[in-house]
Coordinates of C-alpha atoms in Angstrom, one line a residue:
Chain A
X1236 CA 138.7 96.0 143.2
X1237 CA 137.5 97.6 140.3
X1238 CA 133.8 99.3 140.9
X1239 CA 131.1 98.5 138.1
X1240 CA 131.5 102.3 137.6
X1241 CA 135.0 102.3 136.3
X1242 CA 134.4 99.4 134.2
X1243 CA 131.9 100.6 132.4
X1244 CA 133.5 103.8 131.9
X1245 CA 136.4 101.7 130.6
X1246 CA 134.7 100.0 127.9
X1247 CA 132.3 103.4 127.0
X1248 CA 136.0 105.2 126.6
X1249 CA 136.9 102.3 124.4
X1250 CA 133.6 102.2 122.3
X1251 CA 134.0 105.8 121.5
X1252 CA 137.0 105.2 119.9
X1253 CA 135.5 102.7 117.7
X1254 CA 135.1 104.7 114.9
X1255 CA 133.7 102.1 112.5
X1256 CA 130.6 102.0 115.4
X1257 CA 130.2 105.6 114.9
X1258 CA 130.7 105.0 111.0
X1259 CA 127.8 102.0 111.1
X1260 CA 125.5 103.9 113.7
X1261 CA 125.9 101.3 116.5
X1262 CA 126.1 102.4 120.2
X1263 CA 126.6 100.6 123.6
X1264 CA 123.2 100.0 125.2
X1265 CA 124.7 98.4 128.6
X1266 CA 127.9 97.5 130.3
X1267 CA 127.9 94.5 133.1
X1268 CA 130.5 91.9 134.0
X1269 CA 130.6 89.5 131.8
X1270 CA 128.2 91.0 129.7
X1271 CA 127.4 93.9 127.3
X1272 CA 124.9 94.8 124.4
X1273 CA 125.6 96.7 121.3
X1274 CA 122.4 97.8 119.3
X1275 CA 122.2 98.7 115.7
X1276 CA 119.2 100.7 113.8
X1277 CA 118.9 98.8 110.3
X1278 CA 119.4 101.3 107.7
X1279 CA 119.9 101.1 103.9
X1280 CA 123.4 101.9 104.1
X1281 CA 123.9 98.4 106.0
X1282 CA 122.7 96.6 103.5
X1283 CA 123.7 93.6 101.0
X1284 CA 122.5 92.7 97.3
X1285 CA 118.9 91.3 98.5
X1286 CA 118.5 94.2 101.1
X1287 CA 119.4 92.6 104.3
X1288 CA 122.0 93.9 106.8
X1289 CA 125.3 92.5 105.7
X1290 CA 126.6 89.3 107.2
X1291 CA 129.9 91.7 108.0
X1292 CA 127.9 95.2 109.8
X1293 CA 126.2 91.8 111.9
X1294 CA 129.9 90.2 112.9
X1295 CA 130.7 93.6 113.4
X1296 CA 128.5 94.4 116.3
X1297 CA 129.1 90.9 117.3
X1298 CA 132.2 90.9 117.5
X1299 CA 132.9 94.1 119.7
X1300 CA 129.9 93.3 122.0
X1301 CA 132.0 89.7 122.7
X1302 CA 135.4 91.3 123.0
X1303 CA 133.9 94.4 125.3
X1304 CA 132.4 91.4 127.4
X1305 CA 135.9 89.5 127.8
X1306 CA 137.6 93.2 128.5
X1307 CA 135.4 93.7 131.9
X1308 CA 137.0 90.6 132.8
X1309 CA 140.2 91.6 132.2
X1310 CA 142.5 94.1 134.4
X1311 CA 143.0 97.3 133.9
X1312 CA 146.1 97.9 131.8
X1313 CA 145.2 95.1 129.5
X1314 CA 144.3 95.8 125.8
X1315 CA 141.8 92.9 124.1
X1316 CA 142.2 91.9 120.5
X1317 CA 140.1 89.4 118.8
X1318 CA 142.2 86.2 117.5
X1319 CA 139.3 84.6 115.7
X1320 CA 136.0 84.6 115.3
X1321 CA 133.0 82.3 114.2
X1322 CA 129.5 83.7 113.1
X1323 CA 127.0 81.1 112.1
X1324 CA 123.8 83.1 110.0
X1325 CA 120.4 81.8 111.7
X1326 CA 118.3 84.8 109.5
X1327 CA 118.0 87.6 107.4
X1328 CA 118.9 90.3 109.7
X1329 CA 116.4 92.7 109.1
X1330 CA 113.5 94.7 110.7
X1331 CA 114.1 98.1 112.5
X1332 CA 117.3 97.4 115.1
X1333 CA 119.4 94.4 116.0
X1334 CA 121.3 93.6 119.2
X1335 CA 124.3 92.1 120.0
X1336 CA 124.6 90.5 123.5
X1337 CA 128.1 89.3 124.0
X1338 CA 128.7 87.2 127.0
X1339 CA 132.1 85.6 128.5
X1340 CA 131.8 81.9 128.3
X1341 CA 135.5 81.3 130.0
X1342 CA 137.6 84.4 130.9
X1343 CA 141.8 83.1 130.8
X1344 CA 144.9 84.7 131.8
X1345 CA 146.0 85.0 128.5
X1346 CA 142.9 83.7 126.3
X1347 CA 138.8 84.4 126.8
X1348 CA 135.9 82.7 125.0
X1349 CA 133.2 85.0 124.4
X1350 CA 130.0 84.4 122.6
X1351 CA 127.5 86.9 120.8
X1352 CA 124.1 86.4 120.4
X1353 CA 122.9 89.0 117.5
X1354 CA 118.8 89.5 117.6
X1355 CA 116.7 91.0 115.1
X1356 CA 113.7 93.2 116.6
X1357 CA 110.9 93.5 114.1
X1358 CA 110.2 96.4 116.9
X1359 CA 113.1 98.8 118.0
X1360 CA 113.3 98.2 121.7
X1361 CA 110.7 95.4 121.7
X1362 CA 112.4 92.8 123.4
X1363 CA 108.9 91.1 122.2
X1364 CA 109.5 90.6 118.6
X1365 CA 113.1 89.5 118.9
X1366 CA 114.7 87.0 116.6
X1367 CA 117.4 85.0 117.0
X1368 CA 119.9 85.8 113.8
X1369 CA 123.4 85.4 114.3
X1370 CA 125.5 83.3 117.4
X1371 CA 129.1 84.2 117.1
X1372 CA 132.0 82.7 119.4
X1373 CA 135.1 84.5 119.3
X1374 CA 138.3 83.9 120.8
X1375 CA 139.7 87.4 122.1
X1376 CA 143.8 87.9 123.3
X1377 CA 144.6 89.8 126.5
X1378 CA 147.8 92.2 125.5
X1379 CA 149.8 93.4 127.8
X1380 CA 152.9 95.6 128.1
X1381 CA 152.6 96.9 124.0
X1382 CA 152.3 100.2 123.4
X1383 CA 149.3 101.4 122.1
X1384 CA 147.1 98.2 123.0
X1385 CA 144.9 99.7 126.1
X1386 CA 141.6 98.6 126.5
Chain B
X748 CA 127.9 78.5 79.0
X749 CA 127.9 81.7 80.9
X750 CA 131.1 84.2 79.3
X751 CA 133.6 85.7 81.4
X752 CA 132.0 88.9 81.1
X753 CA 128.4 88.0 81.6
X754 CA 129.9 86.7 84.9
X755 CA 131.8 90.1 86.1
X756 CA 128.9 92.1 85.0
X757 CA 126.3 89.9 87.0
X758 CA 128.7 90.1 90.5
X759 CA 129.5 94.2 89.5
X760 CA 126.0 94.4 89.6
X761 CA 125.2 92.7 92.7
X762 CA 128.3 94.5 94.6
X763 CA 127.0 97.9 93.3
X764 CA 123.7 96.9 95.7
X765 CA 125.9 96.1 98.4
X766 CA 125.3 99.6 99.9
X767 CA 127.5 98.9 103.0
X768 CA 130.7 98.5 100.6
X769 CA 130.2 102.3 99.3
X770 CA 129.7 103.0 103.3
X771 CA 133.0 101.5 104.2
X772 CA 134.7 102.6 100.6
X773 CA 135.3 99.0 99.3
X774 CA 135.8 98.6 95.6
X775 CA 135.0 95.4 93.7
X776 CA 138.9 94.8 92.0
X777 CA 138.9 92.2 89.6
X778 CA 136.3 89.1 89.2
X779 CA 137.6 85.8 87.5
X780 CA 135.6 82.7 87.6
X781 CA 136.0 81.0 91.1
X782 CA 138.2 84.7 92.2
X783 CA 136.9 87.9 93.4
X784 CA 139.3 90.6 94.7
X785 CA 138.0 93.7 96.7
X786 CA 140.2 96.4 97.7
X787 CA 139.4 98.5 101.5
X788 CA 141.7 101.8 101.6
X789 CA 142.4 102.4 104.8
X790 CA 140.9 105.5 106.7
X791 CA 140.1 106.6 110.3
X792 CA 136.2 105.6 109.8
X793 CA 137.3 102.0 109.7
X794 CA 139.3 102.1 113.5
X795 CA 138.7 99.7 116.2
X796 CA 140.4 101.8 119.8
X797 CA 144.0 101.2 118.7
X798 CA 143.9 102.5 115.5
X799 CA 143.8 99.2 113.3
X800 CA 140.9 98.7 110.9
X801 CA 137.9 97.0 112.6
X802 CA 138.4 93.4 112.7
X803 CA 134.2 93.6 111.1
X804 CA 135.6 95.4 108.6
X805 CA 137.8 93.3 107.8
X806 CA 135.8 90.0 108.3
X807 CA 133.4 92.1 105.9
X808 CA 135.4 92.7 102.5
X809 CA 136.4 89.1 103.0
X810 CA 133.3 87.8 103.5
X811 CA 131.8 89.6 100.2
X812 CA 135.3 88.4 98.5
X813 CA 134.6 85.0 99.5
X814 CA 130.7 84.5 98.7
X815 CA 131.4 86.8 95.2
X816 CA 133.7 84.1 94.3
X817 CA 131.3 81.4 95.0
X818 CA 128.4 82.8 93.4
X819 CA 131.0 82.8 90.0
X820 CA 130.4 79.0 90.1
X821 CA 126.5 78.9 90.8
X822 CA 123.8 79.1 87.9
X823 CA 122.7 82.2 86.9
X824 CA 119.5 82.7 89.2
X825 CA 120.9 81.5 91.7
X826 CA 121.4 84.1 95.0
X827 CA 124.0 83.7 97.5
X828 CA 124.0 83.8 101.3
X829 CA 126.6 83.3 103.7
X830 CA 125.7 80.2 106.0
X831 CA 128.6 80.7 108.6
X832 CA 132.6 82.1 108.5
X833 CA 135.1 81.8 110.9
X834 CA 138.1 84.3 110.8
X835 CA 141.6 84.5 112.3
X836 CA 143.0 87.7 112.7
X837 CA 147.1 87.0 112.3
X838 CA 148.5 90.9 112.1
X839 CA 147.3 94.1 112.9
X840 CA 145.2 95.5 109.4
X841 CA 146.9 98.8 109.1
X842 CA 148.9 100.4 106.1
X843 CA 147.3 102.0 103.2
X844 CA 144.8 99.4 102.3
X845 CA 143.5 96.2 102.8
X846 CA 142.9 93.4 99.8
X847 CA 140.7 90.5 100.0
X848 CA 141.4 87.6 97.7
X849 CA 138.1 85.0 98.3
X850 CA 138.6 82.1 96.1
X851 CA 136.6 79.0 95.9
X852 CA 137.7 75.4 97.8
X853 CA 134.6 73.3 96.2
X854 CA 131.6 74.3 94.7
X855 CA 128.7 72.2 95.6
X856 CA 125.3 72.0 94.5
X857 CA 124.1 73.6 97.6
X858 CA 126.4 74.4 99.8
X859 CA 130.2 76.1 98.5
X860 CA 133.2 76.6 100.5
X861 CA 135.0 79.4 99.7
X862 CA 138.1 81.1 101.7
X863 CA 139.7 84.6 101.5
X864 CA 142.8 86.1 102.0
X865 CA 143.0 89.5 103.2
X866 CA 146.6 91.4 103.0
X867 CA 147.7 94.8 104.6
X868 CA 149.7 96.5 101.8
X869 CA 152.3 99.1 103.3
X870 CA 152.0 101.3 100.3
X871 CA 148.4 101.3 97.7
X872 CA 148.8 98.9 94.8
X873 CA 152.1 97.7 95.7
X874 CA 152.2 94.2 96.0
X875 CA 155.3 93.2 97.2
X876 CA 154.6 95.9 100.6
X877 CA 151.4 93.1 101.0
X878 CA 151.1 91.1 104.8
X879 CA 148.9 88.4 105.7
X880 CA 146.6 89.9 108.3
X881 CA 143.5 87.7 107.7
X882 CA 142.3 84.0 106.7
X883 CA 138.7 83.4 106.4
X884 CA 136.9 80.2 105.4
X885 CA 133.0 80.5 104.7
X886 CA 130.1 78.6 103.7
X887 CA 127.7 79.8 101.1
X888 CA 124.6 79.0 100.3
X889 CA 123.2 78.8 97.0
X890 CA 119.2 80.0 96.9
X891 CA 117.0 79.0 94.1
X892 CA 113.3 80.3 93.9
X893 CA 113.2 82.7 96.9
X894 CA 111.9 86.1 95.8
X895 CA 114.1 88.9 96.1
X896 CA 117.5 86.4 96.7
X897 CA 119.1 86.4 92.9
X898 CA 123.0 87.0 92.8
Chain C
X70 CA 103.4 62.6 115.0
X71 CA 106.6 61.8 116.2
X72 CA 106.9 59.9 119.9
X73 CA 109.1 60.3 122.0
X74 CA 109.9 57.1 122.3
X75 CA 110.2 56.7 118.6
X76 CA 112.8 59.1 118.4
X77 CA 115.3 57.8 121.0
X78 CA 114.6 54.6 119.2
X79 CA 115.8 56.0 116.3
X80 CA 119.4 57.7 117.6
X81 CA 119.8 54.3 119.8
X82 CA 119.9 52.7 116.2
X83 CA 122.3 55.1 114.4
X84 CA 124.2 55.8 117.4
X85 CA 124.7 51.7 117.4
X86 CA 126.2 52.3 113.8
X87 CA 128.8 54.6 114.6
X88 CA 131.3 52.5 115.0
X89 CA 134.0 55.0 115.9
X90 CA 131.7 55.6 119.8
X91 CA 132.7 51.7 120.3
X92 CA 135.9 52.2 119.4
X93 CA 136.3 54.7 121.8
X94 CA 134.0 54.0 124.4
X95 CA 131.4 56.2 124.2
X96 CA 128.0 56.0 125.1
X97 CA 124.5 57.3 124.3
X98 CA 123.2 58.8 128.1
X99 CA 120.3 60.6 126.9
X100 CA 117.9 61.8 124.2
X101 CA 115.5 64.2 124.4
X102 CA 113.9 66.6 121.5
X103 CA 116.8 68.8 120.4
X104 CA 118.8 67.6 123.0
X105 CA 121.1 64.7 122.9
X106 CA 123.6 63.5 125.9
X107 CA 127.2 61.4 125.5
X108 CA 129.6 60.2 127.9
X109 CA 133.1 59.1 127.5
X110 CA 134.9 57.8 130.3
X111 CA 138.8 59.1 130.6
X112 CA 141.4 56.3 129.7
X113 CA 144.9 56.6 128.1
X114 CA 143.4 55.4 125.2
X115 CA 142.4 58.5 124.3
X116 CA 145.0 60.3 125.5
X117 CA 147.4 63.2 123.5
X118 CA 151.3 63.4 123.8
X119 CA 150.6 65.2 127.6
X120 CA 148.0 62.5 129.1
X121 CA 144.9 64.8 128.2
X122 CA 141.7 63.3 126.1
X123 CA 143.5 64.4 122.5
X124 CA 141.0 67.5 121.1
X125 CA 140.0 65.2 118.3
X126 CA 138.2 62.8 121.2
X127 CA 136.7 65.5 122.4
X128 CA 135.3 67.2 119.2
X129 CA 134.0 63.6 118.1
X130 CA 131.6 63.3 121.2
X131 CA 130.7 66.7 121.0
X132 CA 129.6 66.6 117.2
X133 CA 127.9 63.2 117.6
X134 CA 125.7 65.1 120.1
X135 CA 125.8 68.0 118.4
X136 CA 124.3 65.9 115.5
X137 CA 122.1 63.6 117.0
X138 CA 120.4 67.0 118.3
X139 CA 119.7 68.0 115.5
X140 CA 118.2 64.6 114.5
X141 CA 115.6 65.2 116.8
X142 CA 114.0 67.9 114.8
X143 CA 114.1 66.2 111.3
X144 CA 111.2 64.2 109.5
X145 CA 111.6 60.7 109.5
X146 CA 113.7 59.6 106.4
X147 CA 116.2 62.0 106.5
X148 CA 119.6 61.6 107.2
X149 CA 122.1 63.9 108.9
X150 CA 125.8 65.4 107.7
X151 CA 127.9 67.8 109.2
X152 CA 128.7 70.9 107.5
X153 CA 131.2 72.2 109.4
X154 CA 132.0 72.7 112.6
X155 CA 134.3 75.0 115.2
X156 CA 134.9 74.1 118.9
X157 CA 137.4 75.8 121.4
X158 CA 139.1 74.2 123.9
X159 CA 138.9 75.4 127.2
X160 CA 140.7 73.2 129.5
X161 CA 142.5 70.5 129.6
X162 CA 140.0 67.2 129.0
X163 CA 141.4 65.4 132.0
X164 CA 139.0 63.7 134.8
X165 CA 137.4 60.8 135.2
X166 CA 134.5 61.7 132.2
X167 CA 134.1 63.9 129.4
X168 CA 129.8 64.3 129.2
X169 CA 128.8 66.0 125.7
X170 CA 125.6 68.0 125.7
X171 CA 124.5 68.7 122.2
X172 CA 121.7 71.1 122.2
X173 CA 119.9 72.7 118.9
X174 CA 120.1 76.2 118.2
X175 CA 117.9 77.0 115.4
X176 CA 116.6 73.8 113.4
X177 CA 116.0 75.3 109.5
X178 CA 114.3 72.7 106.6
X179 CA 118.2 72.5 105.3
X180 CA 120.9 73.6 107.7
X181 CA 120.3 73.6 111.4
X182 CA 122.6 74.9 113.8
X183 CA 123.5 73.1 116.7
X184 CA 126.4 73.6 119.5
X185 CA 127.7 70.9 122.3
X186 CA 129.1 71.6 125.8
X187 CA 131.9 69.4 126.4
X188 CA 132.4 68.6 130.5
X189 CA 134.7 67.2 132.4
X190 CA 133.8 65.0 135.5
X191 CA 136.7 64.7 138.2
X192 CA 134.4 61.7 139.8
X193 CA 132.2 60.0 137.1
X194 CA 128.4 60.3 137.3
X195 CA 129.3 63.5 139.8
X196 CA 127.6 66.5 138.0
X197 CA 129.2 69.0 140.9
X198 CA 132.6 68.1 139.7
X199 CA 132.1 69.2 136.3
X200 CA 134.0 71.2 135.0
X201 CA 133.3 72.9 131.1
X202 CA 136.6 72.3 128.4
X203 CA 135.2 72.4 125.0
X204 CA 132.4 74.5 123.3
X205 CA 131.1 73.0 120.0
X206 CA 129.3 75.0 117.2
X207 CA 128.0 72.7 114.3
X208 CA 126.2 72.6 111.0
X209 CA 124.3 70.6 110.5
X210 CA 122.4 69.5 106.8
X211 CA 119.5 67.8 106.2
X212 CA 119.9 64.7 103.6
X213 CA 116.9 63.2 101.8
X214 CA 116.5 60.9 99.2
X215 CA 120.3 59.9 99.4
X216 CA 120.9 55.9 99.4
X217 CA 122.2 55.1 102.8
X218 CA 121.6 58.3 104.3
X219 CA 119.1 57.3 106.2
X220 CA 119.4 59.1 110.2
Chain D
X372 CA 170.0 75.5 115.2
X373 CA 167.7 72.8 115.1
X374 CA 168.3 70.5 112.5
X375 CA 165.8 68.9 110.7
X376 CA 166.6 65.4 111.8
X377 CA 166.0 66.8 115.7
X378 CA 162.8 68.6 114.6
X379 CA 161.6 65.0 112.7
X380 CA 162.7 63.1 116.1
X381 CA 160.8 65.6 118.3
X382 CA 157.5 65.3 116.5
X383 CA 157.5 61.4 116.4
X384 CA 158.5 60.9 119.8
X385 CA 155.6 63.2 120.7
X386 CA 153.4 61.5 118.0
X387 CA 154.3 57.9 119.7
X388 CA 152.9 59.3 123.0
X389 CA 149.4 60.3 121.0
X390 CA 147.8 57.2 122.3
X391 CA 144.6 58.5 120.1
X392 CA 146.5 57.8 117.2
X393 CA 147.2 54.1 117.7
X394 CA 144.2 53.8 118.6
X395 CA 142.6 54.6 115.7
X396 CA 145.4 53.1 113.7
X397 CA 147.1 56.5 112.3
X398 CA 150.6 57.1 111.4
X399 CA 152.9 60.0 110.7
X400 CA 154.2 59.7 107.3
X401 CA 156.5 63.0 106.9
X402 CA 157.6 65.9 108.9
X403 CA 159.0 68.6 107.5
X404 CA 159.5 72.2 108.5
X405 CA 156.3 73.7 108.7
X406 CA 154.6 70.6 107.0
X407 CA 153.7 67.7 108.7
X408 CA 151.8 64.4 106.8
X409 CA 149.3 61.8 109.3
X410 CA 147.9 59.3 107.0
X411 CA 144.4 56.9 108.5
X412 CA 143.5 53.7 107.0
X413 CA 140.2 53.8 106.3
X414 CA 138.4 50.5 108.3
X415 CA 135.1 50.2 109.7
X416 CA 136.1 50.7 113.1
X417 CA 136.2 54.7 112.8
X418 CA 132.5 54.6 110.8
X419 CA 129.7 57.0 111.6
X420 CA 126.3 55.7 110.5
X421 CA 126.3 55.8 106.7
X422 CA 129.4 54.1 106.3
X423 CA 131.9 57.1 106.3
X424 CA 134.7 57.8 108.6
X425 CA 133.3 59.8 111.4
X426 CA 133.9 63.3 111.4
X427 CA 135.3 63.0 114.8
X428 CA 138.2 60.7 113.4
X429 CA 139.1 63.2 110.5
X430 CA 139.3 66.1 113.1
X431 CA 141.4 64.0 114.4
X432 CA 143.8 63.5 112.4
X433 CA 143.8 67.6 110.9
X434 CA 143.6 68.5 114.7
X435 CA 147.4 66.7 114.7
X436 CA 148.7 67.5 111.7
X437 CA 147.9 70.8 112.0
X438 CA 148.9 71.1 115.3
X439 CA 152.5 69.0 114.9
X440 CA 153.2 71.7 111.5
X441 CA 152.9 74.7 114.5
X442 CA 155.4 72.6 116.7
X443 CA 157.9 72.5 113.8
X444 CA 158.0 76.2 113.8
X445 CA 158.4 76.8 118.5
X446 CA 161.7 76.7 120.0
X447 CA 162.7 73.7 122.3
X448 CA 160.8 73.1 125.0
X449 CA 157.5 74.6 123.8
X450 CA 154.1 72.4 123.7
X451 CA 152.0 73.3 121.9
X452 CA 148.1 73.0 122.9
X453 CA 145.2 73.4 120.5
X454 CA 143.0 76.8 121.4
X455 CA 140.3 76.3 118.7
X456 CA 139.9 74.5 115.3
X457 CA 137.0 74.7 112.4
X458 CA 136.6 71.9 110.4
X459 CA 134.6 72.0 106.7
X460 CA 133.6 68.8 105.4
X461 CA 133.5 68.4 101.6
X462 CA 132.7 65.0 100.8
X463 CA 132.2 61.5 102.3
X464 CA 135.6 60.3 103.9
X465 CA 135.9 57.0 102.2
X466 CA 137.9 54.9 100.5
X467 CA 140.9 53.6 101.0
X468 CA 143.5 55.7 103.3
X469 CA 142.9 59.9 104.5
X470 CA 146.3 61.8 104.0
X471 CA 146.1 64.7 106.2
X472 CA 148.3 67.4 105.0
X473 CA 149.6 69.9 107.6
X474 CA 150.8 73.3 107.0
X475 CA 151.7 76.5 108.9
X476 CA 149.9 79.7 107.9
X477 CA 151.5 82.2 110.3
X478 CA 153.7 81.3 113.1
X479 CA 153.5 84.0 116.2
X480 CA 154.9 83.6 119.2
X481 CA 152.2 82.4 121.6
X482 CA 149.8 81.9 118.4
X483 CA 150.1 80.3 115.4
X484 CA 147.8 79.3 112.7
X485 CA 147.7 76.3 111.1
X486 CA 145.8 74.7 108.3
X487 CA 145.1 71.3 107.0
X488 CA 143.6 69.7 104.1
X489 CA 142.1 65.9 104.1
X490 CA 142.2 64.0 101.4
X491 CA 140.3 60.8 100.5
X492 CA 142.6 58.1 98.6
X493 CA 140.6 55.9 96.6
X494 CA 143.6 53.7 96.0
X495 CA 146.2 53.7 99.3
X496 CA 149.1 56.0 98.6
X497 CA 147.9 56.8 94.9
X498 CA 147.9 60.7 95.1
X499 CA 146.1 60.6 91.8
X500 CA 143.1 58.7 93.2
X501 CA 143.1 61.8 96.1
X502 CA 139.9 63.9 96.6
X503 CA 140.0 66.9 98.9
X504 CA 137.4 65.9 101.6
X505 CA 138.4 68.7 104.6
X506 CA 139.6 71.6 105.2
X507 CA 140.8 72.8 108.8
X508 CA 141.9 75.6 110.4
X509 CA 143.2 75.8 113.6
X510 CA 144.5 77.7 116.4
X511 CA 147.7 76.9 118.4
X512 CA 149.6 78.0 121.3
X513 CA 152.8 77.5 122.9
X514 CA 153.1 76.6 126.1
X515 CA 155.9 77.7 128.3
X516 CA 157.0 76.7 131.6
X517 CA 154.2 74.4 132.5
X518 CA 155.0 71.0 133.7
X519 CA 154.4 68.6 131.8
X520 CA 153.6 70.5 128.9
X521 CA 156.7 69.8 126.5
X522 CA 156.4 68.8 122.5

């Protein structure tokens, strides 16, 4: 059985390889099964033309917080790689932070449906003055046996 | 009518406000009407954990490509969001650089699809080293008499 | 204000008009506001090259509901198109049922995004046997002043 | 090596067992590799509401072709099974006959991606009379050693 411990020091191993997370200023807020939160601080260098965060720094944090979420399901050994994704744009993500919640909707041997729900917090931290923004669903690959594709 | 030129310098000027393109090191390429290319050179500040580029950063040079290309076809006034895009990863984005080719499907009075190709090249500039590695497919939307949302 | 009562009225009659739910057997189970409910019971019929309900079956149900969702949240007068729309297929669509819960995300004066669970039913009517294959993400747009799109 | 004549034969006898198909009255008009042609007759049976053929029932026909142009490209005894598909809608589907065009994007060996276009004939089998009404994209994977699971 693998502890919540080791998962989660799975996936925070992972997400400090990210370097694009480091790059964008997004960190891991929480690791469960099934389920983990990626949180971004809105800054200017995010931005698009009318000075909202950029449809692609929002399917970024998306996108990782889904694929994290289908890894805990996954065994160890196993690399995740995201086949395809969806993002449908609810908002203008803006305000002070958003947060990605990714969640497994059906975990396969060789295929998992995640989903990400991206909120905008008018508020960093207040859960309070959340908006929804952005609902991805991506569909993320288990790897196995290549070199290279851990995790 | 609106000249070739009027049309690149209106998207240059709108990409040059895209801050997170100079924070990933995109470049706006070429702009035709209906054809917007944006190069990514690839560098370690891009990486997912395996050491590909960031399947965000990819979705995100595609997804300007794609909504630059639509806004080519939309009045001048007009701004553009993306509504939704779905993307399918097909080959690891590694190599020297990535190019994203967004052309435009149909231009509506509303609502445009637009799709973009985005191709790992083995070596900078040369063509014939390129590989598929994305296809995206977005909607825009076109904006009319919102404050702040022109281009 | 809108009754409820006036609102199921209304999806009874355009659901009536779609054809293509006769044709394949589907029926209207529920409406509620921003929440509409199909069935389709299981019969060869429907069925793809390896005796599942083909994925085209299932996506119809699902966007109908999907659609008819939305509906709930526009003004009387308006008509209803979809955009675009994704779903990912989960498990085979085998059973005795397919039940289609279309539920609406975010409801905008233009687009409104919608998504539909798709379930299975071993034993028809028997919501412990369900079993979740298909997950539907949909845009939908607003119409007004269109002839004939009316709902 | 397969021959084109055994790929051709493979598809239509796993076409013939698409029950869906005859149902709503579709036929396969050309299969070549990596290409494969459904064709719909447009009749009121397969209407939505306004008079249009139902989403639903151009899915349909995109899901297959789509999905038959990925089984040109997997060895014998492969099936292939749909993983995901995103359909855009351009324009009313009406008129006389839908063409659905088929056509492999990148063929992998558990995923491929396919793509199909839709068009609306406003005069049965005049390709000038053709508007583009849908574009899919879709998601395939072969299926190995499953029973039942062949073509």
């Amino acid at each position: 059985m693998t502890s919540l411990a080791a998962t989660a020091a799975r996936i925070e191993a992972s997400f400090a390889k990210q370097a694009l997370m480091t790059t964008l200023g997004a960190t891991l807020e929480s690791v469960e099964p099934g389920r983990v939160v990626i949180v971004l601080p809105v800054v200017p260098a995010l931005f698009q033309q009318h000075g909202f965060v950029h449809a692609g720094a929002v399917a970024t944090i998306a996108d990782s917080a889904a694929g994290y979420a289908a890894l805990t399901r996954m065994p160890e050994g196993r690399g995740v790689l995201t086949a395809e994704f969806k993002i449908n744009l609810l908002a203008p993500a803006a305000g002070a932070r958003l947060v990605a919640i990714g969640t497994v909707v059906k975990a396969g041997r060789t295929l998992t449906l995640s989903q990400a729900e991206v909120f905008a917090e008018a508020i960093a931290g207040d859960a309070g003055s959340r908006k929804l923004c952005a609902l991805l669903t991506a569909t993320l690959m288990a790897i196995e046996d290549r070199a290279g594709i851990v995790d």
